[in-house]
Tab-separated table of C-alpha atoms and ligand atoms in Angstrom:
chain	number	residue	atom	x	y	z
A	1	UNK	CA	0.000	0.000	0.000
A	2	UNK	CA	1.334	3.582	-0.619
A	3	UNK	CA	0.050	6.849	0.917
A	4	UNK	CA	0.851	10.077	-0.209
A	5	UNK	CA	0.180	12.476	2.307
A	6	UNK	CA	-0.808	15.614	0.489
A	7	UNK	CA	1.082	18.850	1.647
A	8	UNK	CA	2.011	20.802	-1.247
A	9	UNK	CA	5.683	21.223	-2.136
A	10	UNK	CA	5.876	19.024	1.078
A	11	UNK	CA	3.813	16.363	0.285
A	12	UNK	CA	5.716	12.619	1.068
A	13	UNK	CA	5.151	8.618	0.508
A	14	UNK	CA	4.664	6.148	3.224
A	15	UNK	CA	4.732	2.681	1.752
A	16	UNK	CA	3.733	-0.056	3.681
A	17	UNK	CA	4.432	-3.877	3.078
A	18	UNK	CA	6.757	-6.633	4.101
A	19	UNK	CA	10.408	-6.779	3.181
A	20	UNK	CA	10.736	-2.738	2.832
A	21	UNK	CA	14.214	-2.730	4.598
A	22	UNK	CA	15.616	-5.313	2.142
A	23	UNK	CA	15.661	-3.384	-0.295
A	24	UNK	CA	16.258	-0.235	1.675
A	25	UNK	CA	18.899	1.166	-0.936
A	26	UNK	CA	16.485	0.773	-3.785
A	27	UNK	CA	13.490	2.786	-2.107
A	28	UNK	CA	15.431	5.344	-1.363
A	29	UNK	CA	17.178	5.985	-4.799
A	30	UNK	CA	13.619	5.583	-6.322
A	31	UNK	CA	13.084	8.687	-4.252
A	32	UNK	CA	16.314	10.371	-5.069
A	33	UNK	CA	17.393	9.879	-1.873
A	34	UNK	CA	21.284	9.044	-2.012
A	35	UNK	CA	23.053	11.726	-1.162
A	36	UNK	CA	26.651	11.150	-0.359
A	37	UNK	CA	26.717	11.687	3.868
A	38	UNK	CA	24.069	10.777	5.807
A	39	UNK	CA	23.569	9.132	9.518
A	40	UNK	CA	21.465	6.544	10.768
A	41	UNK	CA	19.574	7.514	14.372
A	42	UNK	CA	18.645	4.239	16.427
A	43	UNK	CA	18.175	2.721	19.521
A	44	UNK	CA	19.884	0.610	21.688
A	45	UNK	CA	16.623	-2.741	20.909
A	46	UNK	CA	16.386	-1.756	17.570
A	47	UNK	CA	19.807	-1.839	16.296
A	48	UNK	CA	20.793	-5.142	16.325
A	49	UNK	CA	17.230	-6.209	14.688
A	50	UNK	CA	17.177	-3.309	11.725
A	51	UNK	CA	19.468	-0.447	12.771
A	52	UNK	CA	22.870	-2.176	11.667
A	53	UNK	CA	21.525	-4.423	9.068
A	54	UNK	CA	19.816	-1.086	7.483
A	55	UNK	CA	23.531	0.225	7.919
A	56	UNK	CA	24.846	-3.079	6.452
A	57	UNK	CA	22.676	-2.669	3.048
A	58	UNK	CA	22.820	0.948	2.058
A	59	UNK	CA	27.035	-0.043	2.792
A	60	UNK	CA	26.997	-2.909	0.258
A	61	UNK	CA	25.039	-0.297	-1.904
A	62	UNK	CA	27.821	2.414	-1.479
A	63	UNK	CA	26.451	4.509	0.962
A	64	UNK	CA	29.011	4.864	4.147
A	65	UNK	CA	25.997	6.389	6.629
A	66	UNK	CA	27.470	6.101	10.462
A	67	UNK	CA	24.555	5.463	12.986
A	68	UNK	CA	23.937	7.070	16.098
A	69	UNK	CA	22.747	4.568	18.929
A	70	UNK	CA	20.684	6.415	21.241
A	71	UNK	CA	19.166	4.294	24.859
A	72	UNK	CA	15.843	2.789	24.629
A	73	UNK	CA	13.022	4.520	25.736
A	74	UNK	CA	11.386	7.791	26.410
A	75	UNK	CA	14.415	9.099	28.454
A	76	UNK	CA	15.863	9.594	24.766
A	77	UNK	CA	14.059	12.111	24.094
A	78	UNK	CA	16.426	14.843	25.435
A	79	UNK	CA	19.243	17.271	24.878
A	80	UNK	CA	22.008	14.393	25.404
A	81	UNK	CA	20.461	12.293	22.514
A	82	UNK	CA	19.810	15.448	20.449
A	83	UNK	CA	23.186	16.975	20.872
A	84	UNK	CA	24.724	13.267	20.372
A	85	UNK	CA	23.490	12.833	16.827
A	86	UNK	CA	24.681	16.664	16.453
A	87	UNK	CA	27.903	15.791	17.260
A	88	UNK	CA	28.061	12.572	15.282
A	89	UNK	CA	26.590	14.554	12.407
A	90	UNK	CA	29.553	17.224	12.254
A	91	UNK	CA	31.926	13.606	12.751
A	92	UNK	CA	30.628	12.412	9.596
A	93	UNK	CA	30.870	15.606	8.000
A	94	UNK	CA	26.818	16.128	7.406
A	95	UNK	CA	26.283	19.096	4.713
A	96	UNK	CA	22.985	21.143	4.081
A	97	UNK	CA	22.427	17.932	1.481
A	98	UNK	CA	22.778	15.110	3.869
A	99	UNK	CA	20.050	12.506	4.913
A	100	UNK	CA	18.854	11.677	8.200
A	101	UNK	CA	17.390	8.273	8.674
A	102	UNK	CA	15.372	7.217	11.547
A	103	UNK	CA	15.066	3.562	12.319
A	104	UNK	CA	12.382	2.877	15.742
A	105	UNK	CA	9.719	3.624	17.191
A	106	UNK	CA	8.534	7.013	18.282
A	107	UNK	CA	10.894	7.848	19.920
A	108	UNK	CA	13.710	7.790	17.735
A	109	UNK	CA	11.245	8.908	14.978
A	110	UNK	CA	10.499	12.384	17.155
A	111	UNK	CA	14.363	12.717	18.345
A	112	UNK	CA	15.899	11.979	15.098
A	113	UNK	CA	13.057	14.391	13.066
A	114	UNK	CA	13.987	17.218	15.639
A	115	UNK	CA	17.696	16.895	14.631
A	116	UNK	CA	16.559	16.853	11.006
A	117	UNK	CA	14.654	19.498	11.637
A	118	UNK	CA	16.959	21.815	13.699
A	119	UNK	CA	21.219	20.707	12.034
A	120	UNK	CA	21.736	23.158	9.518
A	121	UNK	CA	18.555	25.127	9.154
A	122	UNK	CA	17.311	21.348	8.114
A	123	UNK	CA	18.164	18.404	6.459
A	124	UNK	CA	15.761	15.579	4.330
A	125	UNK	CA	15.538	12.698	6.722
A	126	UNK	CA	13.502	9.529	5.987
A	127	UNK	CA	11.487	7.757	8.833
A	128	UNK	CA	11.386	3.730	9.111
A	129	UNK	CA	9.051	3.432	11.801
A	130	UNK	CA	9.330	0.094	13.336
A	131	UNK	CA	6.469	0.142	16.129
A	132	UNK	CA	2.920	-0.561	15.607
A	133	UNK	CA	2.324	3.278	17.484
A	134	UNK	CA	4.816	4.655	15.144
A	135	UNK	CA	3.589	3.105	11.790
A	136	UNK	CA	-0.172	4.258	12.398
A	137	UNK	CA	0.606	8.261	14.125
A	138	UNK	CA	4.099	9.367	15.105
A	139	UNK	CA	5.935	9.036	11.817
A	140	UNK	CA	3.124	10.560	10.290
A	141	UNK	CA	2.341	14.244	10.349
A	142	UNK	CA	6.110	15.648	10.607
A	143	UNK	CA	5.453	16.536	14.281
A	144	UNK	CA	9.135	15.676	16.096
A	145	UNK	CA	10.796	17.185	19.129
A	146	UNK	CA	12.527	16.016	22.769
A	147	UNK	CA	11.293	16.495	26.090
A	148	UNK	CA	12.518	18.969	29.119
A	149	UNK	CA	12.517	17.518	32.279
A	150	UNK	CA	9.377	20.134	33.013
A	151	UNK	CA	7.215	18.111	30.443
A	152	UNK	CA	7.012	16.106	27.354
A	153	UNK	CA	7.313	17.223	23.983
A	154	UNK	CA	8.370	21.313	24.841
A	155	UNK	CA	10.952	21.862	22.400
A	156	UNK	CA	9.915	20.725	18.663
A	157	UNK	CA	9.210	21.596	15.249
A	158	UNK	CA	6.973	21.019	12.689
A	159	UNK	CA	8.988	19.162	9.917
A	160	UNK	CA	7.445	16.392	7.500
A	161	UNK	CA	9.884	13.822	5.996
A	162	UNK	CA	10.856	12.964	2.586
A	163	UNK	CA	9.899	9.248	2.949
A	164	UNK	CA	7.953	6.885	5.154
A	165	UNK	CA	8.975	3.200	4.779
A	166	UNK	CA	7.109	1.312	7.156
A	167	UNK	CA	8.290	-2.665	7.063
A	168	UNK	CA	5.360	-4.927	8.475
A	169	UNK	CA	8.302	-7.660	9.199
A	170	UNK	CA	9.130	-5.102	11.836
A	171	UNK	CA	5.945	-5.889	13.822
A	172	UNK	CA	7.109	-9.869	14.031
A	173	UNK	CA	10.110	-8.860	16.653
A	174	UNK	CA	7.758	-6.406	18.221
A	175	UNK	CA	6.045	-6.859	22.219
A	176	UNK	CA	3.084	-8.247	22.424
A	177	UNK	CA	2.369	-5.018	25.251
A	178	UNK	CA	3.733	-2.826	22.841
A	179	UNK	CA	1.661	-3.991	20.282
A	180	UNK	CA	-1.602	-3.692	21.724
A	181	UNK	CA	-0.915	-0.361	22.772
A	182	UNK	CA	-0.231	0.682	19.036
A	183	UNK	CA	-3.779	-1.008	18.493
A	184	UNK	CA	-5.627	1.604	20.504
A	185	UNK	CA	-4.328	3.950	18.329
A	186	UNK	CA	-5.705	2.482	15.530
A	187	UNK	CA	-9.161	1.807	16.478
A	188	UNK	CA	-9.222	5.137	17.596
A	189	UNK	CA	-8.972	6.011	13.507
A	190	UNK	CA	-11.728	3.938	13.029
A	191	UNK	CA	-14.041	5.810	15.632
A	192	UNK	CA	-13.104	9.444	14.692
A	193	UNK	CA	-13.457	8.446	11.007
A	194	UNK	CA	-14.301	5.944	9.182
A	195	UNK	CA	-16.982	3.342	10.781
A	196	UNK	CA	-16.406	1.159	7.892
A	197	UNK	CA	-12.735	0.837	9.241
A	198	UNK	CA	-14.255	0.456	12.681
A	199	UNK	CA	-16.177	-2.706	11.368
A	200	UNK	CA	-12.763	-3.954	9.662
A	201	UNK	CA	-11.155	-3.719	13.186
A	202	UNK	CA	-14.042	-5.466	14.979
A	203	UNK	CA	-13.789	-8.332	12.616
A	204	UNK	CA	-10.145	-8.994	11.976
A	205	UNK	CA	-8.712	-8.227	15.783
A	206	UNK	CA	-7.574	-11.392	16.001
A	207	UNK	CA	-5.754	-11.750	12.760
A	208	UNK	CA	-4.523	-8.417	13.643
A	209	UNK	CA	-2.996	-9.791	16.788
A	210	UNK	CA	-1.732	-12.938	15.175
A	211	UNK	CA	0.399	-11.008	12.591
A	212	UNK	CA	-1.400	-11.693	9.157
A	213	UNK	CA	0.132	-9.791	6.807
A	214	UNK	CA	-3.156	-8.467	4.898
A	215	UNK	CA	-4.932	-7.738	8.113
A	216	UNK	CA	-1.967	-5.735	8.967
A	217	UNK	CA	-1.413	-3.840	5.592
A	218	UNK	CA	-5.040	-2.400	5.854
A	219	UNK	CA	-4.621	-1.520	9.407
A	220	UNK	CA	-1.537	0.351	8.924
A	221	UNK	CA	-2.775	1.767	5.502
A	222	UNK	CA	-6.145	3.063	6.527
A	223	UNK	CA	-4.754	4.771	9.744
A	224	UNK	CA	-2.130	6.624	7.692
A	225	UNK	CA	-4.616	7.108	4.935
A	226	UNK	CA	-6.811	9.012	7.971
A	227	UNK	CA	-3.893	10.861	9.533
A	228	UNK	CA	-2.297	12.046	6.296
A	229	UNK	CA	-6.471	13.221	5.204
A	230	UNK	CA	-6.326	14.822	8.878
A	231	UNK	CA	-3.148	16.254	8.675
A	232	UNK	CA	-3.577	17.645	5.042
A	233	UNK	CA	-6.561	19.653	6.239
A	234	UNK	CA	-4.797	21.042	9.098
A	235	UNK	CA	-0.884	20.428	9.358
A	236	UNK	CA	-0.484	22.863	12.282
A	237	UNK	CA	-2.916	21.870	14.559
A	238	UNK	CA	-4.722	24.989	14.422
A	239	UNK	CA	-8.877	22.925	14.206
A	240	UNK	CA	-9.555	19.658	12.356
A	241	UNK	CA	-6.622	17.905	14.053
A	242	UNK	CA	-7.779	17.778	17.224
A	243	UNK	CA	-10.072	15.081	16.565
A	244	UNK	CA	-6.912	12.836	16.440
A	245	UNK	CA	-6.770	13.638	20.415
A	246	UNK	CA	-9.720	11.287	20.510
A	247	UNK	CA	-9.444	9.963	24.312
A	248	UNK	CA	-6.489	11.829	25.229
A	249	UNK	CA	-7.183	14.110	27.419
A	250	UNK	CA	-8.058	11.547	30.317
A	251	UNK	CA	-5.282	9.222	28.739
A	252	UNK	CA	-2.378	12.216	29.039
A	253	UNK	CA	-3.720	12.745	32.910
A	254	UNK	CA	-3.552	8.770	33.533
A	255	UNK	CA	-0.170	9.044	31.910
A	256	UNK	CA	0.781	11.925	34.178
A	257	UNK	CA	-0.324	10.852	37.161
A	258	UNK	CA	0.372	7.198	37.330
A	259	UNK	CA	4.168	8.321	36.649
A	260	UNK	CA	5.361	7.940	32.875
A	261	UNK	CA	6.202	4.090	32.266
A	262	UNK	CA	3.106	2.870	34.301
A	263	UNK	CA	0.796	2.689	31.722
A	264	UNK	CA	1.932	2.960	28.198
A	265	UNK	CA	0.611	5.620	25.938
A	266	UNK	CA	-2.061	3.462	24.099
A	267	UNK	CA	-3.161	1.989	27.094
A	268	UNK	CA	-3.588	5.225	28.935
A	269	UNK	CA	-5.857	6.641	25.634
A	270	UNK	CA	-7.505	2.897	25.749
A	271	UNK	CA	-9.268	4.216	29.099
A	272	UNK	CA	-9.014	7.633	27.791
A	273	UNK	CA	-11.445	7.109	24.506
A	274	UNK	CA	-13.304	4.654	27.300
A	275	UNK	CA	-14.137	7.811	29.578
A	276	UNK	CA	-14.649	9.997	26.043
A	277	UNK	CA	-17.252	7.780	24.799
A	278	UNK	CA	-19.240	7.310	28.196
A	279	UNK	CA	-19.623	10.733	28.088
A	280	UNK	CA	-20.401	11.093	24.227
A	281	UNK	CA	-23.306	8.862	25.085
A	282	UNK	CA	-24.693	11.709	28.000
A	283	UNK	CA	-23.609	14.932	25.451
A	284	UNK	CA	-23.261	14.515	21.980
A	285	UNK	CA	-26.041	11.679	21.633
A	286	UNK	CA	-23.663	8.535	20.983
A	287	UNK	CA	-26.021	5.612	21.702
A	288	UNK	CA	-24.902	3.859	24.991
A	289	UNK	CA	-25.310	0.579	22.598
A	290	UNK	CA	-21.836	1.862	20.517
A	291	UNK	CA	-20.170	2.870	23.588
A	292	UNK	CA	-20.269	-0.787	24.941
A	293	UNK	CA	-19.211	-1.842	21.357
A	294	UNK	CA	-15.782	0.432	21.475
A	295	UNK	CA	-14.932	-0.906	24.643
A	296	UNK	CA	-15.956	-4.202	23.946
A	297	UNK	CA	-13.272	-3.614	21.213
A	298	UNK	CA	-10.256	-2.275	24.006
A	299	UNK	CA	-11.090	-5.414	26.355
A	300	UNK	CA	-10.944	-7.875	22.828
A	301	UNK	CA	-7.409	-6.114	21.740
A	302	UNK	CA	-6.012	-6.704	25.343
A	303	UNK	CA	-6.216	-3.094	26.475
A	304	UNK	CA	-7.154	-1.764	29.920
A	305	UNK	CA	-10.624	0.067	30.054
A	306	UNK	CA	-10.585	1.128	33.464
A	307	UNK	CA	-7.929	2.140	36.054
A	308	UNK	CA	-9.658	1.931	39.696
A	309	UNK	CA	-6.207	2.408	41.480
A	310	UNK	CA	-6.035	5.836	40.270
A	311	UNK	CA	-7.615	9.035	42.208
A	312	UNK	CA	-10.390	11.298	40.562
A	313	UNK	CA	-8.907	14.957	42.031
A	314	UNK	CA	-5.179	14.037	40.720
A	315	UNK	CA	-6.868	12.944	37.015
A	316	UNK	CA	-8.623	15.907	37.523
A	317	UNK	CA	-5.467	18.188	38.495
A	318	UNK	CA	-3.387	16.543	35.437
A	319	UNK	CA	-6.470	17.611	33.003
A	320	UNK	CA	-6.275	20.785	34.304
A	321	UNK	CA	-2.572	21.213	33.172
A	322	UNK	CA	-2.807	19.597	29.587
A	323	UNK	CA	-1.563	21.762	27.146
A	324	UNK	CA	-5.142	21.224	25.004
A	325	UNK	CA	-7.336	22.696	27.365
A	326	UNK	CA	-7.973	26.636	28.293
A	327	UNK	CA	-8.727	27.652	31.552
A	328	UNK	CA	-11.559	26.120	33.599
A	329	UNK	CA	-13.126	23.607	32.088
A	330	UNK	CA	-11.648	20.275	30.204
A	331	UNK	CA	-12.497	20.492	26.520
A	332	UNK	CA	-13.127	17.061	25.031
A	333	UNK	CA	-13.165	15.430	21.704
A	334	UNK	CA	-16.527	13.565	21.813
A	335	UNK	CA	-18.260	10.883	19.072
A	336	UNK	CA	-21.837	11.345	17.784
A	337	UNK	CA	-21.596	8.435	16.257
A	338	UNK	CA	-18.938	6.227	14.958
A	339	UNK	CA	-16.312	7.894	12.243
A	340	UNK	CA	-18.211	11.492	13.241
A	341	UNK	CA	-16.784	13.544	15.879
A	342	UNK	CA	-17.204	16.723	17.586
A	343	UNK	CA	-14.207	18.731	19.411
A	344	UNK	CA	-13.761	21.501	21.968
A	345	UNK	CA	-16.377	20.177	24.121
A	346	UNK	CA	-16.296	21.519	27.417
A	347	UNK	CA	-17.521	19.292	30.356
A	348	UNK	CA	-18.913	20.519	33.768
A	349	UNK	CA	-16.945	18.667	36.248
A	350	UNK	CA	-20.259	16.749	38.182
A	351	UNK	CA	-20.253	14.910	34.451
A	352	UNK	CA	-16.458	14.102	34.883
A	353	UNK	CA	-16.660	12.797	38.103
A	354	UNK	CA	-19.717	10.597	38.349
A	355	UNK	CA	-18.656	9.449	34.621
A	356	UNK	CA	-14.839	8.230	35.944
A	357	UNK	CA	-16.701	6.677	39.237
A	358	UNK	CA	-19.365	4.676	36.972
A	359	UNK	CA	-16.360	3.434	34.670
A	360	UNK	CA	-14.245	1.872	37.946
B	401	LIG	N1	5.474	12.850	16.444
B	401	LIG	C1	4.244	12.462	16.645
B	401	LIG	O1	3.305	12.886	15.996
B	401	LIG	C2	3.983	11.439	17.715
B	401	LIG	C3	2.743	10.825	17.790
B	401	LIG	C4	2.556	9.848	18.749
B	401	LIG	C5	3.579	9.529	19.613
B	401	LIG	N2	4.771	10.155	19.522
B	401	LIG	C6	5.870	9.825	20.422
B	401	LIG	O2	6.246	8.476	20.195
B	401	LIG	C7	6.856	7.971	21.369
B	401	LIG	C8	6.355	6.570	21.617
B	401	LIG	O3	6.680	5.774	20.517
B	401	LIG	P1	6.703	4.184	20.624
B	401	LIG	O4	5.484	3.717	21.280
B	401	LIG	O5	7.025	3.697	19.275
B	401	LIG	O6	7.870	3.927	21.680
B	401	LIG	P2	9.438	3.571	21.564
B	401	LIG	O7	10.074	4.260	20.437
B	401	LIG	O8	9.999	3.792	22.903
B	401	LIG	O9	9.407	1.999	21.260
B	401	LIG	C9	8.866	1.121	22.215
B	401	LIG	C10	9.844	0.013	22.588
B	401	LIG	O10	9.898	-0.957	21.549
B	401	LIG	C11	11.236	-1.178	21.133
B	401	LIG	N3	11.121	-1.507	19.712
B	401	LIG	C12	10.833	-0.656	18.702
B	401	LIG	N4	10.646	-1.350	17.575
B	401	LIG	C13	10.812	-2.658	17.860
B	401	LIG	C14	10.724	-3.847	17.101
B	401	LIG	N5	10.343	-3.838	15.830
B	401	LIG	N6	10.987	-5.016	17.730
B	401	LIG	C15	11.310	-5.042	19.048
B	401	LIG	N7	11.392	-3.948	19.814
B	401	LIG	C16	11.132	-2.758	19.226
B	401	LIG	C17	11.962	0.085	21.475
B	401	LIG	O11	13.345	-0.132	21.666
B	401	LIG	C18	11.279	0.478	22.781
B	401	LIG	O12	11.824	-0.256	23.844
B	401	LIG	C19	6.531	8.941	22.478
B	401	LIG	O13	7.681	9.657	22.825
B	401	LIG	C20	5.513	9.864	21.864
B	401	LIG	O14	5.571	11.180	22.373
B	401	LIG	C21	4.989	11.107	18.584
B	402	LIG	ZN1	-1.838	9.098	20.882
């Protein structure tokens, strides 16, 4: 399946099938992508499994690219990662020409794009996303950046890639945890968007799950297909795109409060789109018949749909502190029905509460 995701003199590929990294040198020189330098940004899992052998093939094509191996996990998101591949980028003698290439999940996708997006005034770069979570929303959109130790994402830019090569082998070596999480993400296209997708989800979970190809392909396809529609219409987040936030409002608070690692992003938004569509049903008419069905959905795929353990007034706090919501009250993304949503909701905090008790 290809994607193009539509953005003017900006406007990029994502091609998604088995076997993509093979052939790793031929994609990109279909793309005019070979320039002389470039660098490979990894991590520390991923390496041995596609980082090096990506390395390995654009070598035996002619292409010397170093790689820069950064730890696994969120805590790479910072300045020492970001001024690591900066350094190893002046090593290898990077020019205004030079291709980054980002090989991992989201979090090498969003540390690598920022150094893309800040060495030089900005260099191509080319994103192999090799996490469910990464296939279906962070390597799509050109949103990339590192986190401060006052809060996630606070230093980024805005800065779409030249290429998207997303390998479904990838998913094979993959969690099981981290696969499910990237799961909620995609159903969450399906209820925002497209109940015809929705349907596809309901019905091929489990092949989902067990790794057939097809199943996969369509999964990873439509979601793109949805974000790059999404993002076309509104690449700055300025309306439209705030649908995509479907759920996570509650699921950023769980994440904040439960302390980051407890829950992992799709998993917090899993509860998150939970909570949204309980109260969809009491404000923007969703019938309580199709919020049972979504959740029935989360609890099929493996994903939590409640979290008892955690307090109301911190959740609440958290909320209060997203960076999507202006003073006083919570906004919301909320479903009228599914694949049609509504955002900017606000809701009055007796709705909140007796809504998060019901759930747990
Ligand atoms: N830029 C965006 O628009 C956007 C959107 C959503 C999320 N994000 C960001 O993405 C990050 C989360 O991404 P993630 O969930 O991919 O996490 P991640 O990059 O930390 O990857 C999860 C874990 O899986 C390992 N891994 C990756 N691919 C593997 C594979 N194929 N086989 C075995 N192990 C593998 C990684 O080493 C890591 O331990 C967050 O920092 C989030 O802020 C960005
Ligand atoms: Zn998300």
């Amino acid at each position: 399946v290809k994607v193009t995701v539509e953005l003017g003199a900006r406007s990029y590929d994502i091609l998604i099938k088995p076997g993509l990294l093979e052939n790793l040198p031929k994609w990109l020189a279909d793309y005019g992508l070979t320039p002389e330098k470039g660098l490979i940004i990894t991590d520390d899992k991923v390496d041995p499994l596609y980082g090096y052998p990506a390395q390995k093939r654009l070598l035996d094509a002619g292409s010397k690219y170093p790689r820069t191996i950064v730890p696994s996990g969120e805590t790479s998101k910072s300045r020492e990662s970001l001024f690591r591949i900066y350094d190893d980028a002046i090593e290898a003698g990077l020019d205004r020409k030079a291709l980054i290439i980002a090989v991992g999940g989201g979090v090498v996708g969003d540390v690598g794009g920022y150094a893309a997006a800040s060495f030089m005034r900005g260099l191509r770069y080319v994103q192999i996303p090799t996490t469910l979570l990464a296939m279906v929303d962070s390597a799509v959109g050109g949103k990339t950046g590192i986190n401060l130790p006052q809060g996630k994402n606070l230093i980024g830019a805005f800065h779409q890639p030249s290429l998207v090569l997303c390998d479904l082998n990838a998913l094979k070596t993959l969690p099981g945890r981290e696969f499910r999480a990237g799961l909620a993400e995609v159903i969450k296209y399906g209820i925002i968007y497209d109940p015809v997708f929705f349907d596809f989800c309901e019905e091929h979970l489990t092949e989902a799950v067990n790794g057939e190809i097809p199943v996969l392909e369509h999964m990873v396809g439509r979601s793109c297909m949805i974000k790059a529609e999404v993002v076309s219409q509104d690449e700055t987040e300025s309306g439209l795109r705030a649908i995509l936030n479907y759920g996570h409002t509650m699921g950023h608070a769980i994440e904040a409060i439960a302390g980051y690692g407890k829950y992992l992003h799709g998993e917090a938004i899993s509860i998150g789109m939970v909570f949204a569509s309980r109260l969809s049903v009491q404000l923007t008419g969703l019938p309580s018949a199709v919020a049972h069905r979504i959740e029935k959905l989360f609890v099929l795929a493996g994903l939590p749909v409640k979290a008892p353990d955690l307090n109301w007034s911190q959740l609440r706090k958290a909320m209060g502190v997203d960076k999507k919501s202006t003073a006083g009250l919570p906004r919301f993304v909320l479903a009228k029905s599914i694949g049609s949503v509504e955002f900017g909701v606000p809701v009055e905090e007796k709705i909140l509460s007796d809504t998060w008790d019901r759930m747990n």
